[in-house]
mmCIF file of C-alpha atoms in Angstrom:
data_model
loop_
_atom_site.group_PDB
_atom_site.id
_atom_site.type_symbol
_atom_site.label_atom_id
_atom_site.label_comp_id
_atom_site.label_asym_id
_atom_site.label_seq_id
_atom_site.Cartn_x
_atom_site.Cartn_y
_atom_site.Cartn_z
ATOM 1 C CA MET D 1 12.201 -15.529 -12.416
ATOM 2 C CA ALA D 2 9.569 -15.152 -15.073
ATOM 3 C CA ALA D 3 7.938 -11.959 -15.362
ATOM 4 C CA VAL D 4 5.038 -10.919 -17.560
ATOM 5 C CA ALA D 5 5.456 -7.723 -19.678
ATOM 6 C CA LYS D 6 2.696 -6.194 -21.330
ATOM 7 C CA LYS D 7 3.238 -5.485 -25.147
ATOM 8 C CA ASP D 8 1.427 -3.324 -27.708
ATOM 9 C CA THR D 9 0.157 -6.679 -29.235
ATOM 10 C CA GLY D 10 -2.156 -7.148 -26.055
ATOM 11 C CA LYS D 11 -0.598 -10.348 -25.406
ATOM 12 C CA ASP D 12 1.295 -11.490 -22.276
ATOM 13 C CA VAL D 13 5.161 -12.217 -22.935
ATOM 14 C CA LYS D 14 7.171 -14.148 -20.618
ATOM 15 C CA LEU D 15 10.755 -12.594 -19.963
ATOM 16 C CA TYR D 16 13.584 -14.561 -18.542
ATOM 17 C CA ASN D 17 17.146 -13.722 -17.371
ATOM 18 C CA PHE D 18 19.919 -14.840 -19.711
ATOM 19 C CA ALA D 19 23.609 -14.676 -19.148
ATOM 20 C CA TRP D 20 25.734 -14.124 -22.347
ATOM 21 C CA SER D 21 29.162 -13.958 -23.360
ATOM 22 C CA GLY D 22 31.022 -13.258 -26.712
ATOM 23 C CA LYS D 23 33.559 -10.935 -28.359
ATOM 24 C CA ASP D 24 33.058 -7.492 -29.718
ATOM 25 C CA LYS D 25 34.261 -6.138 -33.128
ATOM 26 C CA THR D 26 37.781 -5.566 -31.927
ATOM 27 C CA GLY D 27 37.806 -9.263 -30.598
ATOM 28 C CA LYS D 28 37.611 -8.337 -26.926
ATOM 29 C CA ALA D 29 35.768 -10.672 -24.735
ATOM 30 C CA ILE D 30 32.827 -9.294 -22.970
ATOM 31 C CA LYS D 31 29.748 -10.563 -21.160
ATOM 32 C CA GLY D 32 26.373 -9.349 -19.497
ATOM 33 C CA GLU D 33 22.932 -10.178 -18.648
ATOM 34 C CA LEU D 34 19.782 -9.525 -20.866
ATOM 35 C CA ARG D 35 16.118 -10.241 -20.069
ATOM 36 C CA ALA D 36 14.321 -11.626 -23.158
ATOM 37 C CA ALA D 37 11.432 -14.083 -24.201
ATOM 38 C CA GLY D 38 14.062 -16.458 -25.462
ATOM 39 C CA ASP D 39 17.739 -17.197 -26.425
ATOM 40 C CA HIS D 40 17.006 -16.572 -29.942
ATOM 41 C CA VAL D 41 15.886 -12.939 -29.087
ATOM 42 C CA VAL D 42 19.091 -12.490 -26.895
ATOM 43 C CA LEU D 43 21.139 -13.868 -30.139
ATOM 44 C CA ALA D 44 19.482 -11.392 -32.388
ATOM 45 C CA THR D 45 19.688 -8.416 -30.135
ATOM 46 C CA LEU D 46 23.463 -8.968 -29.536
ATOM 47 C CA ARG D 47 24.156 -9.591 -33.280
ATOM 48 C CA ARG D 48 22.777 -6.420 -34.172
ATOM 49 C CA GLN D 49 25.008 -4.874 -31.767
ATOM 50 C CA GLY D 50 28.099 -6.515 -33.622
ATOM 51 C CA ILE D 51 28.845 -9.125 -31.139
ATOM 52 C CA GLN D 52 30.128 -12.294 -32.252
ATOM 53 C CA SER D 53 30.858 -16.026 -31.015
ATOM 54 C CA ILE D 54 28.022 -15.612 -28.391
ATOM 55 C CA SER D 55 27.295 -18.411 -25.789
ATOM 56 C CA VAL D 56 23.870 -17.492 -23.939
ATOM 57 C CA LYS D 57 22.665 -19.502 -20.859
ATOM 58 C CA LYS D 58 19.347 -19.381 -19.091
ATOM 59 C CA LEU D 59 19.733 -18.104 -15.591
ATOM 60 C CA SER D 60 17.984 -20.238 -12.912
ATOM 61 C CA GLN D 61 14.726 -18.782 -11.395
ATOM 62 C CA ARG D 62 14.848 -17.450 -7.841
ATOM 63 C CA SER D 63 11.961 -16.581 -5.674
ATOM 64 C CA GLY D 64 12.096 -13.250 -3.833
ATOM 65 C CA LYS D 65 10.074 -11.443 -1.279
ATOM 66 C CA LYS D 66 7.593 -9.095 -1.620
ATOM 67 C CA ILE D 67 8.857 -5.548 -2.887
ATOM 68 C CA THR D 68 8.330 -2.730 -0.292
ATOM 69 C CA ASP D 69 8.557 0.986 0.103
ATOM 70 C CA LYS D 70 11.891 0.490 1.848
ATOM 71 C CA ASP D 71 13.133 -1.423 -1.159
ATOM 72 C CA ILE D 72 12.102 1.357 -3.718
ATOM 73 C CA THR D 73 13.643 3.964 -1.247
ATOM 74 C CA ILE D 74 16.852 2.257 -1.104
ATOM 75 C CA PHE D 75 16.984 1.771 -4.995
ATOM 76 C CA THR D 76 16.109 5.581 -5.473
ATOM 77 C CA ARG D 77 19.019 6.411 -3.212
ATOM 78 C CA GLN D 78 21.518 4.039 -5.004
ATOM 79 C CA LEU D 79 20.535 5.287 -8.321
ATOM 80 C CA ALA D 80 20.896 8.872 -7.205
ATOM 81 C CA VAL D 81 24.387 8.333 -5.897
ATOM 82 C CA MET D 82 25.652 6.411 -9.098
ATOM 83 C CA MET D 83 24.096 9.078 -11.367
ATOM 84 C CA LYS D 84 25.808 11.995 -9.544
ATOM 85 C CA ALA D 85 29.129 9.733 -9.614
ATOM 86 C CA GLY D 86 28.766 9.691 -13.418
ATOM 87 C CA VAL D 87 27.717 6.149 -13.758
ATOM 88 C CA PRO D 88 25.901 5.442 -17.193
ATOM 89 C CA LEU D 89 22.173 4.859 -16.323
ATOM 90 C CA LEU D 90 21.988 1.212 -17.965
ATOM 91 C CA GLN D 91 25.012 0.250 -15.856
ATOM 92 C CA ALA D 92 23.596 1.687 -12.652
ATOM 93 C CA PHE D 93 20.605 -0.398 -13.240
ATOM 94 C CA ASP D 94 22.856 -3.391 -13.925
ATOM 95 C CA ILE D 95 24.908 -2.697 -10.487
ATOM 96 C CA VAL D 96 21.842 -2.282 -8.313
ATOM 97 C CA GLY D 97 19.707 -4.933 -9.806
ATOM 98 C CA LYS D 98 22.546 -7.927 -9.748
ATOM 99 C CA GLY D 99 23.526 -6.735 -6.094
ATOM 100 C CA HIS D 100 20.161 -6.512 -4.406
ATOM 101 C CA ALA D 101 19.315 -9.144 -1.672
ATOM 102 C CA ASN D 102 15.842 -9.467 -2.906
ATOM 103 C CA PRO D 103 15.553 -11.266 -6.194
ATOM 104 C CA SER D 104 12.146 -9.569 -6.936
ATOM 105 C CA VAL D 105 13.640 -6.306 -6.904
ATOM 106 C CA GLY D 106 16.495 -7.452 -9.085
ATOM 107 C CA LYS D 107 13.847 -8.638 -11.578
ATOM 108 C CA LEU D 108 11.749 -5.461 -11.460
ATOM 109 C CA LEU D 109 15.046 -3.257 -12.132
ATOM 110 C CA MET D 110 16.025 -5.740 -15.124
ATOM 111 C CA ASP D 111 12.520 -5.134 -16.504
ATOM 112 C CA VAL D 112 12.913 -1.419 -16.182
ATOM 113 C CA LYS D 113 16.221 -1.607 -17.712
ATOM 114 C CA THR D 114 14.921 -3.686 -20.893
ATOM 115 C CA GLU D 115 12.192 -0.919 -21.295
ATOM 116 C CA VAL D 116 14.807 1.647 -21.491
ATOM 117 C CA GLU D 117 16.945 -0.280 -23.922
ATOM 118 C CA THR D 118 13.886 -0.612 -26.183
ATOM 119 C CA GLY D 119 13.770 3.075 -26.578
ATOM 120 C CA SER D 120 11.450 4.072 -23.554
ATOM 121 C CA SER D 121 12.438 7.266 -21.580
ATOM 122 C CA LEU D 122 13.231 6.356 -17.655
ATOM 123 C CA GLY D 123 9.842 8.141 -16.759
ATOM 124 C CA GLN D 124 7.975 6.017 -19.316
ATOM 125 C CA ALA D 125 9.600 2.744 -18.129
ATOM 126 C CA PHE D 126 8.910 3.567 -14.350
ATOM 127 C CA ARG D 127 5.198 4.348 -15.423
ATOM 128 C CA LYS D 128 4.606 0.741 -16.675
ATOM 129 C CA TYR D 129 5.075 -0.467 -12.968
ATOM 130 C CA PRO D 130 2.655 1.776 -11.262
ATOM 131 C CA VAL D 131 2.417 -0.725 -8.044
ATOM 132 C CA TYR D 132 5.940 0.219 -7.241
ATOM 133 C CA PHE D 133 6.489 3.732 -8.830
ATOM 134 C CA ASP D 134 3.646 6.093 -8.100
ATOM 135 C CA GLU D 135 2.619 9.188 -10.083
ATOM 136 C CA LEU D 136 4.846 11.561 -7.849
ATOM 137 C CA PHE D 137 7.724 9.568 -8.525
ATOM 138 C CA CYS D 138 7.276 9.062 -12.378
ATOM 139 C CA ASN D 139 6.401 12.898 -12.669
ATOM 140 C CA LEU D 140 9.624 13.758 -10.865
ATOM 141 C CA VAL D 141 11.768 11.458 -13.019
ATOM 142 C CA ALA D 142 10.147 12.633 -16.152
ATOM 143 C CA ALA D 143 10.756 16.409 -15.272
ATOM 144 C CA GLY D 144 14.322 15.647 -14.365
ATOM 145 C CA GLU D 145 14.798 14.113 -17.678
ATOM 146 C CA ALA D 146 13.278 16.923 -19.656
ATOM 147 C CA ALA D 147 15.300 19.472 -17.588
ATOM 148 C CA GLY D 148 18.709 17.549 -17.959
ATOM 149 C CA ILE D 149 18.952 17.211 -14.108
ATOM 150 C CA LEU D 150 18.024 13.725 -13.493
ATOM 151 C CA ASP D 151 20.843 13.227 -10.873
ATOM 152 C CA ALA D 152 19.588 16.070 -8.967
ATOM 153 C CA ILE D 153 15.970 15.149 -9.059
ATOM 154 C CA LEU D 154 16.774 11.645 -8.150
ATOM 155 C CA ASP D 155 18.723 12.796 -5.034
ATOM 156 C CA ARG D 156 15.742 15.102 -3.929
ATOM 157 C CA LEU D 157 13.381 12.058 -4.679
ATOM 158 C CA ALA D 158 15.430 9.976 -2.406
ATOM 159 C CA THR D 159 15.629 12.323 0.333
ATOM 160 C CA TYR D 160 11.731 12.789 -0.079
ATOM 161 C CA LYS D 161 11.110 9.159 0.001
ATOM 162 C CA GLU D 162 13.351 8.648 3.212
ATOM 163 C CA LYS D 163 11.663 11.514 5.147
ATOM 164 C CA ILE D 164 8.323 9.841 4.138
ATOM 165 C CA LEU D 165 9.388 6.341 5.092
ATOM 166 C CA ALA D 166 10.980 7.662 8.280
ATOM 167 C CA ILE D 167 7.540 9.154 9.275
ATOM 168 C CA LYS D 168 5.490 6.137 8.269
ATOM 169 C CA SER D 169 7.737 4.028 10.712
ATOM 170 C CA LYS D 170 7.350 6.329 13.547
ATOM 171 C CA ILE D 171 3.488 6.092 13.337
ATOM 172 C CA LYS D 172 3.583 2.353 12.897
ATOM 173 C CA GLY D 173 5.887 2.011 15.755
ATOM 174 C CA ALA D 174 3.533 3.977 17.926
ATOM 175 C CA LEU D 175 0.386 2.034 17.137
ATOM 176 C CA PHE D 176 2.015 -1.451 17.045
ATOM 177 C CA TYR D 177 3.025 -1.507 20.780
ATOM 178 C CA PRO D 178 -0.199 -0.933 22.476
ATOM 179 C CA ILE D 179 -2.124 -3.225 19.706
ATOM 180 C CA ALA D 180 0.470 -5.910 20.326
ATOM 181 C CA VAL D 181 0.037 -5.501 24.441
ATOM 182 C CA ILE D 182 -3.803 -5.633 24.165
ATOM 183 C CA VAL D 183 -3.897 -8.615 21.836
ATOM 184 C CA VAL D 184 -1.541 -10.480 24.329
ATOM 185 C CA GLY D 185 -3.504 -9.390 27.197
ATOM 186 C CA PHE D 186 -6.720 -10.712 25.714
ATOM 187 C CA VAL D 187 -5.139 -13.953 24.911
ATOM 188 C CA VAL D 188 -3.866 -14.423 28.558
ATOM 189 C CA VAL D 189 -7.278 -13.548 29.858
ATOM 190 C CA ALA D 190 -9.083 -15.933 27.560
ATOM 191 C CA VAL D 191 -6.767 -18.831 28.571
ATOM 192 C CA ILE D 192 -7.329 -18.026 32.219
ATOM 193 C CA MET D 193 -11.392 -17.897 31.604
ATOM 194 C CA ILE D 194 -11.241 -21.071 29.586
ATOM 195 C CA PHE D 195 -8.734 -23.346 31.412
ATOM 196 C CA VAL D 196 -7.770 -21.889 34.712
ATOM 197 C CA ILE D 197 -11.303 -20.686 36.475
ATOM 198 C CA PRO D 198 -13.105 -23.960 35.860
ATOM 199 C CA ILE D 199 -10.743 -25.649 38.111
ATOM 200 C CA PHE D 200 -11.502 -23.082 40.926
ATOM 201 C CA LYS D 201 -15.165 -23.700 40.154
ATOM 202 C CA ASP D 202 -14.982 -27.412 40.853
ATOM 203 C CA LEU D 203 -12.898 -26.266 44.327
ATOM 204 C CA PHE D 204 -15.614 -23.899 45.288
ATOM 205 C CA LYS D 205 -18.464 -26.302 44.830
ATOM 206 C CA SER D 206 -16.883 -28.260 47.945
ATOM 207 C CA PHE D 207 -17.084 -25.300 50.111
ATOM 208 C CA GLY D 208 -20.971 -25.522 50.233
ATOM 209 C CA ALA D 209 -21.287 -21.723 50.956
ATOM 210 C CA ASP D 210 -22.224 -18.614 48.889
ATOM 211 C CA LEU D 211 -19.607 -17.153 46.903
ATOM 212 C CA PRO D 212 -18.789 -13.499 46.834
ATOM 213 C CA ALA D 213 -20.242 -11.390 44.314
ATOM 214 C CA PRO D 214 -17.009 -10.856 42.210
ATOM 215 C CA THR D 215 -16.223 -14.452 42.296
ATOM 216 C CA GLN D 216 -19.760 -15.210 40.998
ATOM 217 C CA ILE D 217 -19.349 -12.818 38.223
ATOM 218 C CA VAL D 218 -16.100 -14.179 37.131
ATOM 219 C CA LEU D 219 -17.181 -17.597 37.102
ATOM 220 C CA ASN D 220 -20.232 -16.773 35.068
ATOM 221 C CA ILE D 221 -18.111 -15.075 32.461
ATOM 222 C CA SER D 222 -15.747 -18.027 32.403
ATOM 223 C CA GLU D 223 -18.757 -20.358 31.535
ATOM 224 C CA PHE D 224 -19.679 -17.934 28.950
ATOM 225 C CA PHE D 225 -16.086 -18.065 27.233
ATOM 226 C CA THR D 226 -15.881 -21.945 27.950
ATOM 227 C CA ALA D 227 -19.095 -22.499 26.105
ATOM 228 C CA TYR D 228 -19.024 -20.065 23.277
ATOM 229 C CA TRP D 229 -15.100 -19.348 22.788
ATOM 230 C CA MET D 230 -15.174 -21.145 19.287
ATOM 231 C CA TYR D 231 -17.933 -18.660 17.963
ATOM 232 C CA MET D 232 -16.302 -15.705 19.688
ATOM 233 C CA LEU D 233 -12.902 -16.556 17.634
ATOM 234 C CA GLY D 234 -15.056 -17.117 14.708
ATOM 235 C CA ILE D 235 -16.447 -13.728 15.208
ATOM 236 C CA ILE D 236 -13.395 -11.954 15.813
ATOM 237 C CA VAL D 237 -11.527 -13.388 12.858
ATOM 238 C CA GLY D 238 -14.393 -13.250 10.446
ATOM 239 C CA GLY D 239 -15.117 -9.726 11.231
ATOM 240 C CA THR D 240 -11.371 -8.518 11.014
ATOM 241 C CA TRP D 241 -11.305 -10.258 7.729
ATOM 242 C CA SER D 242 -14.559 -8.727 6.666
ATOM 243 C CA PHE D 243 -13.360 -5.227 7.944
ATOM 244 C CA LEU D 244 -10.077 -5.270 6.013
ATOM 245 C CA TYR D 245 -11.768 -6.808 2.759
ATOM 246 C CA THR D 246 -14.527 -4.209 2.717
ATOM 247 C CA TYR D 247 -11.986 -1.131 3.604
ATOM 248 C CA LYS D 248 -9.659 -1.953 0.635
ATOM 249 C CA ARG D 249 -12.641 -1.920 -1.594
ATOM 250 C CA SER D 250 -15.006 0.843 -0.162
ATOM 251 C CA LYS D 251 -13.969 4.370 -0.707
ATOM 252 C CA ALA D 252 -16.831 5.443 1.568
ATOM 253 C CA MET D 253 -15.449 3.345 4.315
ATOM 254 C CA GLN D 254 -11.880 4.550 3.829
ATOM 255 C CA ARG D 255 -13.130 8.170 3.761
ATOM 256 C CA GLY D 256 -15.022 7.659 6.938
ATOM 257 C CA MET D 257 -12.370 5.781 8.733
ATOM 258 C CA ASP D 258 -9.748 8.698 7.946
ATOM 259 C CA ARG D 259 -12.200 11.135 9.199
ATOM 260 C CA LEU D 260 -12.468 8.980 12.203
ATOM 261 C CA LEU D 261 -8.752 8.862 12.598
ATOM 262 C CA LEU D 262 -8.328 12.365 12.769
ATOM 263 C CA ARG D 263 -10.828 12.790 15.644
ATOM 264 C CA LEU D 264 -9.100 10.176 17.926
ATOM 265 C CA PRO D 265 -7.907 11.484 21.205
ATOM 266 C CA VAL D 266 -3.905 11.691 21.297
ATOM 267 C CA PHE D 267 -3.697 9.526 17.970
ATOM 268 C CA GLY D 268 -5.702 11.906 15.865
ATOM 269 C CA ASP D 269 -3.272 14.779 16.420
ATOM 270 C CA VAL D 270 -0.140 12.662 15.459
ATOM 271 C CA ILE D 271 -1.966 11.416 12.229
ATOM 272 C CA ARG D 272 -2.995 15.035 11.573
ATOM 273 C CA LYS D 273 0.714 16.259 11.762
ATOM 274 C CA ALA D 274 1.967 13.548 9.887
ATOM 275 C CA SER D 275 -0.380 14.099 7.110
ATOM 276 C CA ILE D 276 0.540 17.816 6.970
ATOM 277 C CA ALA D 277 4.132 16.927 6.638
ATOM 278 C CA ARG D 278 3.650 14.543 3.910
ATOM 279 C CA TRP D 279 1.455 17.168 1.982
ATOM 280 C CA CYS D 280 4.002 19.906 2.561
ATOM 281 C CA ARG D 281 7.078 17.901 1.861
ATOM 282 C CA THR D 282 5.477 16.409 -1.531
ATOM 283 C CA LEU D 283 4.381 19.850 -2.773
ATOM 284 C CA SER D 284 7.785 21.307 -1.811
ATOM 285 C CA THR D 285 9.635 18.527 -3.642
ATOM 286 C CA MET D 286 7.558 18.683 -6.782
ATOM 287 C CA PHE D 287 7.756 22.611 -6.956
ATOM 288 C CA ALA D 288 11.439 22.640 -6.326
ATOM 289 C CA ALA D 289 11.629 20.173 -9.404
ATOM 290 C CA GLY D 290 9.847 22.698 -11.745
ATOM 291 C CA VAL D 291 6.709 20.798 -11.895
ATOM 292 C CA PRO D 292 3.746 23.359 -12.284
ATOM 293 C CA LEU D 293 1.741 24.046 -9.226
ATOM 294 C CA VAL D 294 -1.761 22.751 -10.631
ATOM 295 C CA GLU D 295 -0.005 19.376 -11.860
ATOM 296 C CA SER D 296 1.908 19.278 -8.501
ATOM 297 C CA LEU D 297 -1.451 19.098 -6.754
ATOM 298 C CA ASP D 298 -2.300 15.949 -8.481
ATOM 299 C CA SER D 299 0.584 14.267 -6.793
ATOM 300 C CA VAL D 300 0.257 15.729 -3.489
ATOM 301 C CA ALA D 301 -3.387 14.796 -3.113
ATOM 302 C CA GLY D 302 -2.508 10.995 -3.509
ATOM 303 C CA ALA D 303 0.590 11.390 -1.307
ATOM 304 C CA ALA D 304 -1.306 12.842 1.757
ATOM 305 C CA GLY D 305 -2.327 9.509 3.090
ATOM 306 C CA ASN D 306 -5.787 10.761 4.301
ATOM 307 C CA TYR D 307 -9.017 11.222 2.399
ATOM 308 C CA VAL D 308 -9.649 14.478 4.168
ATOM 309 C CA TYR D 309 -6.544 16.055 2.788
ATOM 310 C CA TYR D 310 -6.984 14.362 -0.414
ATOM 311 C CA GLU D 311 -10.356 15.767 -1.083
ATOM 312 C CA ALA D 312 -9.122 19.279 0.307
ATOM 313 C CA THR D 313 -6.215 19.079 -1.976
ATOM 314 C CA LYS D 314 -8.431 18.280 -5.153
ATOM 315 C CA ARG D 315 -10.523 21.350 -4.118
ATOM 316 C CA ILE D 316 -7.683 23.302 -3.622
ATOM 317 C CA GLN D 317 -6.295 22.444 -7.073
ATOM 318 C CA GLN D 318 -9.581 23.446 -8.654
ATOM 319 C CA GLU D 319 -9.534 26.954 -6.982
ATOM 320 C CA VAL D 320 -5.771 27.529 -7.952
ATOM 321 C CA SER D 321 -6.410 26.512 -11.738
ATOM 322 C CA SER D 322 -9.380 29.254 -11.800
ATOM 323 C CA GLY D 323 -6.796 31.718 -10.635
ATOM 324 C CA THR D 324 -6.994 31.831 -6.740
ATOM 325 C CA SER D 325 -3.781 31.886 -5.065
ATOM 326 C CA LEU D 326 -2.566 28.794 -3.020
ATOM 327 C CA THR D 327 -2.703 30.466 0.240
ATOM 328 C CA VAL D 328 -6.280 31.568 -0.242
ATOM 329 C CA ALA D 329 -7.428 28.199 -1.637
ATOM 330 C CA MET D 330 -5.852 26.300 1.567
ATOM 331 C CA GLN D 331 -7.705 28.779 4.048
ATOM 332 C CA ASN D 332 -11.026 27.875 2.363
ATOM 333 C CA GLN D 333 -10.480 24.024 3.242
ATOM 334 C CA ASN D 334 -10.158 24.722 7.206
ATOM 335 C CA VAL D 335 -7.934 21.717 7.265
ATOM 336 C CA PHE D 336 -4.409 23.543 7.591
ATOM 337 C CA PRO D 337 -2.950 25.230 10.675
ATOM 338 C CA ALA D 338 -2.270 28.950 10.720
ATOM 339 C CA MET D 339 1.239 28.407 10.681
ATOM 340 C CA VAL D 340 1.084 26.457 7.285
ATOM 341 C CA MET D 341 -0.912 29.088 5.649
ATOM 342 C CA GLN D 342 1.484 31.991 6.763
ATOM 343 C CA MET D 343 4.427 30.013 5.744
ATOM 344 C CA SER D 344 2.685 29.446 2.211
ATOM 345 C CA ALA D 345 1.876 33.016 1.835
ATOM 346 C CA ILE D 346 5.330 34.251 2.618
ATOM 347 C CA GLY D 347 6.620 31.787 0.070
ATOM 348 C CA GLU D 348 4.294 32.790 -2.516
ATOM 349 C CA GLU D 349 5.347 36.607 -1.917
ATOM 350 C CA SER D 350 8.881 35.926 -1.920
ATOM 351 C CA GLY D 351 9.062 33.415 -4.617
ATOM 352 C CA ALA D 352 10.617 30.739 -2.337
ATOM 353 C CA LEU D 353 7.524 28.366 -1.987
ATOM 354 C CA ASP D 354 9.305 25.219 -2.258
ATOM 355 C CA SER D 355 11.839 26.444 0.635
ATOM 356 C CA MET D 356 9.047 27.468 2.755
ATOM 357 C CA LEU D 357 7.061 24.377 2.576
ATOM 358 C CA GLY D 358 10.074 22.306 3.174
ATOM 359 C CA LYS D 359 10.840 24.318 6.433
ATOM 360 C CA VAL D 360 6.942 23.651 7.364
ATOM 361 C CA ALA D 361 7.742 19.851 6.460
ATOM 362 C CA ASP D 362 10.543 19.608 8.576
ATOM 363 C CA PHE D 363 8.843 21.308 11.629
ATOM 364 C CA PHE D 364 5.860 18.812 11.539
ATOM 365 C CA GLU D 365 8.155 15.961 11.050
ATOM 366 C CA GLN D 366 9.984 16.900 14.244
ATOM 367 C CA GLU D 367 6.509 17.357 15.922
ATOM 368 C CA VAL D 368 5.420 13.910 14.865
ATOM 369 C CA ASP D 369 8.921 12.667 16.226
ATOM 370 C CA ASP D 370 8.062 14.466 19.772
ATOM 371 C CA SER D 371 4.741 13.395 19.941
ATOM 372 C CA VAL D 372 5.375 9.622 19.210
ATOM 373 C CA ASP D 373 8.206 9.625 21.810
ATOM 374 C CA ALA D 374 5.983 11.175 24.407
ATOM 375 C CA LEU D 375 3.098 8.743 23.574
ATOM 376 C CA ALA D 376 5.376 5.832 23.882
ATOM 377 C CA SER D 377 6.648 6.812 27.119
ATOM 378 C CA LEU D 378 3.080 7.306 28.473
ATOM 379 C CA MET D 379 1.628 4.366 26.825
ATOM 380 C CA GLU D 380 3.845 1.689 28.458
ATOM 381 C CA PRO D 381 2.933 2.408 32.185
ATOM 382 C CA ALA D 382 -0.861 3.070 31.332
ATOM 383 C CA LEU D 383 -1.012 -0.362 29.577
ATOM 384 C CA MET D 384 0.659 -1.960 32.443
ATOM 385 C CA VAL D 385 -1.776 -0.503 34.989
ATOM 386 C CA VAL D 386 -4.761 -1.776 32.782
ATOM 387 C CA LEU D 387 -3.331 -5.159 32.214
ATOM 388 C CA GLY D 388 -2.105 -5.498 35.901
ATOM 389 C CA GLY D 389 -5.419 -4.398 37.259
ATOM 390 C CA LEU D 390 -7.346 -6.869 34.914
ATOM 391 C CA ILE D 391 -5.319 -9.777 35.812
ATOM 392 C CA GLY D 392 -4.892 -8.876 39.399
ATOM 393 C CA GLY D 393 -8.746 -8.483 39.682
ATOM 394 C CA LEU D 394 -9.172 -11.804 38.333
ATOM 395 C CA VAL D 395 -6.654 -13.353 40.675
ATOM 396 C CA VAL D 396 -8.410 -11.473 43.747
ATOM 397 C CA ALA D 397 -11.893 -12.695 42.620
ATOM 398 C CA MET D 398 -10.634 -16.259 42.541
ATOM 399 C CA TYR D 399 -9.143 -16.245 46.102
ATOM 400 C CA LEU D 400 -11.716 -14.350 47.750
ATOM 401 C CA PRO D 401 -13.826 -17.373 48.751
ATOM 402 C CA ILE D 402 -10.512 -19.029 50.253
ATOM 403 C CA PHE D 403 -9.682 -15.872 52.274
ATOM 404 C CA LYS D 404 -13.517 -15.817 53.485
ATOM 405 C CA LEU D 405 -13.086 -19.631 54.304
ATOM 406 C CA GLY D 406 -9.828 -18.859 56.412
ATOM 407 C CA GLY D 407 -11.536 -16.131 58.303
ATOM 408 C CA ALA D 408 -14.510 -18.141 59.229
ATOM 409 C CA VAL D 409 -11.979 -21.005 60.379
#
């Protein structure tokens, strides 16, 4: 699949996958794949490597799905395993890229491999694709390359991404169920109001008697739904689209929503614990990799996942850079529980800050797991009661006139 690579010339160059075969200097048949702008580039590259009798074939383009965090996490773990096993870096990219079920991931990895082949370090190659490899990822890889412990850093990075992915999945799962039930409930009520209750309305007209108050209220609501349902649908869809569009582009709105989320009853506590777990896990991973504390806090701010903790981390970074200890700087922000600051203080005094923060992250990740499980077990009966009461109330309101008529007879 064609890709666009930014070159120093400022022009966009389309790259394609080519399969090639040929013979090396000893006459041994070899083959492989290469990404290049054209077959002439492939031929020139291979000839410089001493390969002769070259046959080049352009591979067919394949469409792929969107690259997700899960794809990057799996790739990181696979690369870490192969590096620990002693597989050469470029060969590892070949193995993972060609064997991936998502062609988009394969293309991305081949692009990164091409960057490395042309002289870039692995960290520099990753930095050219910031949509998929964030600052933390690139910083850790660069630190691993500089220290000669890339395999260990990749292993730590894979563990970090797996834990972060797990905690995100937990929170999304906790939020998805009630939202899905509420949406389904709204659709069911709307269908009843628009299509079912008008039938009862025609029936009640033949009674020639005053309707009970609950029934009359439901009929009035049904008339409103029937008359204005298209406008209501437009307002809901348009409002949702406008909210999401504005949210993605407005920092002030994101900041306000993040503050609001932390104040929500029940859910706010889960989100706060998840943010603290990510904050501690990120700082622990960066510090253990040998990245200086002030520089580590840059990546930590972006990885917290909440603007309240992003802004607090930036203030912590400023205080630490001016000589304040990490624990004191954290205390000044009033966003961390006492346990986090105590463990941080112990870590600073003992020289084991990464280990202590890792233990804090483990604790809060377990707290999130327990909170989400408890929330799920309570949410199901609560939602059933609400929906049952709503639907049951509509049914009772519609049958009250019939019961009244039967009593009169």
